[in-house]
Amino acid sequence: HELGTHFTIDAIQRDTETQVYESEDWSHPVYERYAPALSLAAGDALQWTCTWNNTRDKLVMPNKGSKDE
């Protein structure tokens, strides 16, 4: 959403964490095509992290709109 400043996705495979995606543009995020395809086994996971900066004079709550977080 529009207050977003940084977004990452990490693959966690057998206790090893590897960043597989990163973007700093909320409105035009980088489209990634993985070749070879990212393969996850049973027990592996994807973890996403979003950083944002509330520059407004009100509380911003999670929701679906671009003005939300």
XYZ file of N, CA and C in Angstrom:
207
model
N 0.828 -1.179 0.000
C 0.000 0.000 0.000
C 0.871 1.240 0.000
N 0.286 2.395 -0.214
C 1.079 3.570 -0.550
C 2.020 4.083 0.541
N 1.876 3.645 1.757
C 2.835 4.030 2.799
C 4.003 3.045 2.877
N 3.945 1.995 2.085
C 4.997 0.980 2.083
C 6.316 1.527 1.567
N 7.406 1.194 2.238
C 8.731 1.665 1.835
C 9.657 0.520 1.425
N 9.360 -0.705 1.859
C 10.245 -1.830 1.547
C 9.485 -3.128 1.753
N 9.661 -4.072 0.818
C 8.976 -5.354 0.895
C 9.940 -6.446 0.460
N 10.028 -7.508 1.252
C 10.892 -8.632 0.895
C 10.157 -9.953 1.105
N 10.599 -10.971 0.370
C 10.156 -12.341 0.594
C 11.401 -13.194 0.739
N 11.445 -13.984 1.806
C 12.546 -14.908 2.056
C 12.035 -16.335 1.972
N 12.805 -17.194 1.337
C 12.526 -18.628 1.336
C 13.285 -19.229 2.510
N 12.601 -20.003 3.323
C 13.227 -20.677 4.461
C 13.214 -22.165 4.146
N 14.414 -22.681 3.889
C 14.565 -24.072 3.474
C 15.634 -24.734 4.338
N 15.217 -25.750 5.085
C 16.140 -26.501 5.951
C 16.978 -25.560 6.821
N 16.312 -24.642 7.517
C 16.951 -23.695 8.442
C 17.862 -22.681 7.753
N 17.775 -22.561 6.434
C 18.534 -21.547 5.695
C 17.550 -20.549 5.109
N 17.821 -19.267 5.346
C 16.939 -18.208 4.873
C 17.610 -17.493 3.698
N 16.901 -17.404 2.561
C 17.436 -16.769 1.359
C 16.421 -15.778 0.822
N 16.837 -14.534 0.626
C 15.925 -13.538 0.060
C 15.682 -13.866 -1.414
N 14.399 -13.953 -1.795
C 14.054 -14.275 -3.179
C 13.332 -13.121 -3.876
N 12.953 -12.081 -3.131
C 12.254 -10.948 -3.726
C 12.480 -9.706 -2.881
N 12.587 -8.551 -3.570
C 12.715 -7.278 -2.868
C 12.140 -6.169 -3.746
N 11.396 -5.254 -3.141
C 10.860 -4.106 -3.856
C 10.723 -2.929 -2.896
N 10.951 -1.737 -3.429
C 10.745 -0.511 -2.664
C 9.694 0.377 -3.315
N 8.963 -0.162 -4.291
C 7.967 0.614 -5.030
C 6.592 -0.026 -4.845
N 5.773 0.540 -3.982
C 4.470 -0.057 -3.680
C 3.529 -0.041 -4.880
N 3.617 0.971 -5.730
C 2.661 1.091 -6.826
C 3.076 0.355 -8.098
N 4.347 0.062 -8.234
C 4.855 -0.670 -9.399
C 5.862 -1.718 -8.934
N 5.410 -2.715 -8.186
C 6.358 -3.710 -7.674
C 7.000 -4.497 -8.812
N 8.223 -4.896 -8.583
C 8.977 -5.667 -9.565
C 8.276 -7.007 -9.789
N 8.056 -7.352 -11.048
C 7.488 -8.661 -11.389
C 8.643 -9.614 -11.628
N 8.687 -10.696 -10.899
C 9.766 -11.673 -11.016
C 9.267 -12.960 -11.660
N 10.038 -13.483 -12.569
C 9.799 -14.802 -13.147
C 11.054 -15.614 -12.828
N 10.876 -16.700 -12.117
C 12.007 -17.491 -11.649
C 12.281 -18.646 -12.604
N 13.508 -18.679 -13.127
C 13.930 -19.766 -14.012
C 15.315 -20.207 -13.568
N 15.424 -21.377 -12.995
C 14.362 -22.353 -12.810
C 13.375 -21.895 -11.731
N 12.226 -22.527 -11.728
C 11.179 -22.188 -10.770
C 11.669 -22.396 -9.338
N 11.194 -21.557 -8.449
C 11.504 -21.708 -7.029
C 10.813 -22.968 -6.519
N 11.565 -23.856 -5.961
C 11.025 -25.135 -5.502
C 11.054 -25.192 -3.981
N 9.917 -25.504 -3.392
C 9.823 -25.640 -1.943
C 9.425 -27.071 -1.607
N 10.075 -27.625 -0.606
C 9.766 -28.979 -0.141
C 8.850 -28.891 1.075
N 8.289 -30.014 1.452
C 7.472 -30.077 2.666
C 8.293 -29.540 3.835
N 7.719 -28.632 4.601
C 8.414 -28.050 5.741
C 9.120 -26.743 5.422
N 9.326 -26.419 4.129
C 9.904 -25.136 3.740
C 8.827 -24.058 3.856
N 9.235 -22.790 3.816
C 8.258 -21.710 3.972
C 8.701 -20.467 3.218
N 7.745 -19.599 2.965
C 8.009 -18.253 2.465
C 7.613 -17.276 3.563
N 8.479 -16.324 3.832
C 8.198 -15.321 4.867
C 8.280 -13.942 4.228
N 7.229 -13.135 4.353
C 7.282 -11.797 3.799
C 7.397 -10.773 4.909
N 8.081 -9.680 4.584
C 8.283 -8.582 5.524
C 7.965 -7.281 4.808
N 7.137 -6.462 5.427
C 6.755 -5.180 4.852
C 7.104 -4.067 5.843
N 7.797 -3.065 5.348
C 8.128 -1.893 6.148
C 7.349 -0.714 5.581
N 6.781 0.081 6.453
C 6.059 1.242 5.977
C 6.254 2.406 6.924
N 5.964 3.618 6.432
C 6.161 4.844 7.192
C 4.860 5.641 7.171
N 4.227 5.771 8.320
C 2.982 6.528 8.414
C 3.311 8.014 8.504
N 3.105 8.721 7.399
C 3.353 10.164 7.344
C 2.070 10.963 7.571
N 0.996 10.281 7.911
C -0.293 10.935 8.124
C -0.476 11.308 9.595
N -1.432 12.163 9.859
C -1.692 12.589 11.235
C -2.796 11.762 11.892
N -2.973 10.518 11.409
C -3.965 9.633 11.998
C -3.427 8.207 12.011
N -4.060 7.389 12.811
C -3.699 5.983 12.908
C -4.067 5.270 11.614
N -3.173 4.456 11.094
C -3.431 3.674 9.881
C -3.534 2.215 10.295
N -4.608 1.568 9.852
C -4.874 0.184 10.252
C -4.816 -0.751 9.054
N -4.615 -2.058 9.299
C -4.652 -3.039 8.210
C -6.037 -3.082 7.566
N -6.038 -3.161 6.246
C -7.265 -3.302 5.482
C -6.889 -3.516 4.022
N -7.845 -3.515 3.118
C -7.601 -3.860 1.722
C -7.316 -2.665 0.817
N -7.621 -1.447 1.238
C -7.448 -0.283 0.381
C -6.014 0.211 0.313
N -5.689 0.961 -0.744
C -4.330 1.481 -0.902
C -3.977 2.502 0.161
N -4.958 3.100 0.812
C -4.711 4.078 1.879
C -4.551 3.405 3.235
N -4.749 2.092 3.272
C -4.609 1.299 4.489
C -3.245 0.615 4.498
N -2.987 -0.111 5.555
C -1.775 -0.935 5.609
C -2.112 -2.293 6.113
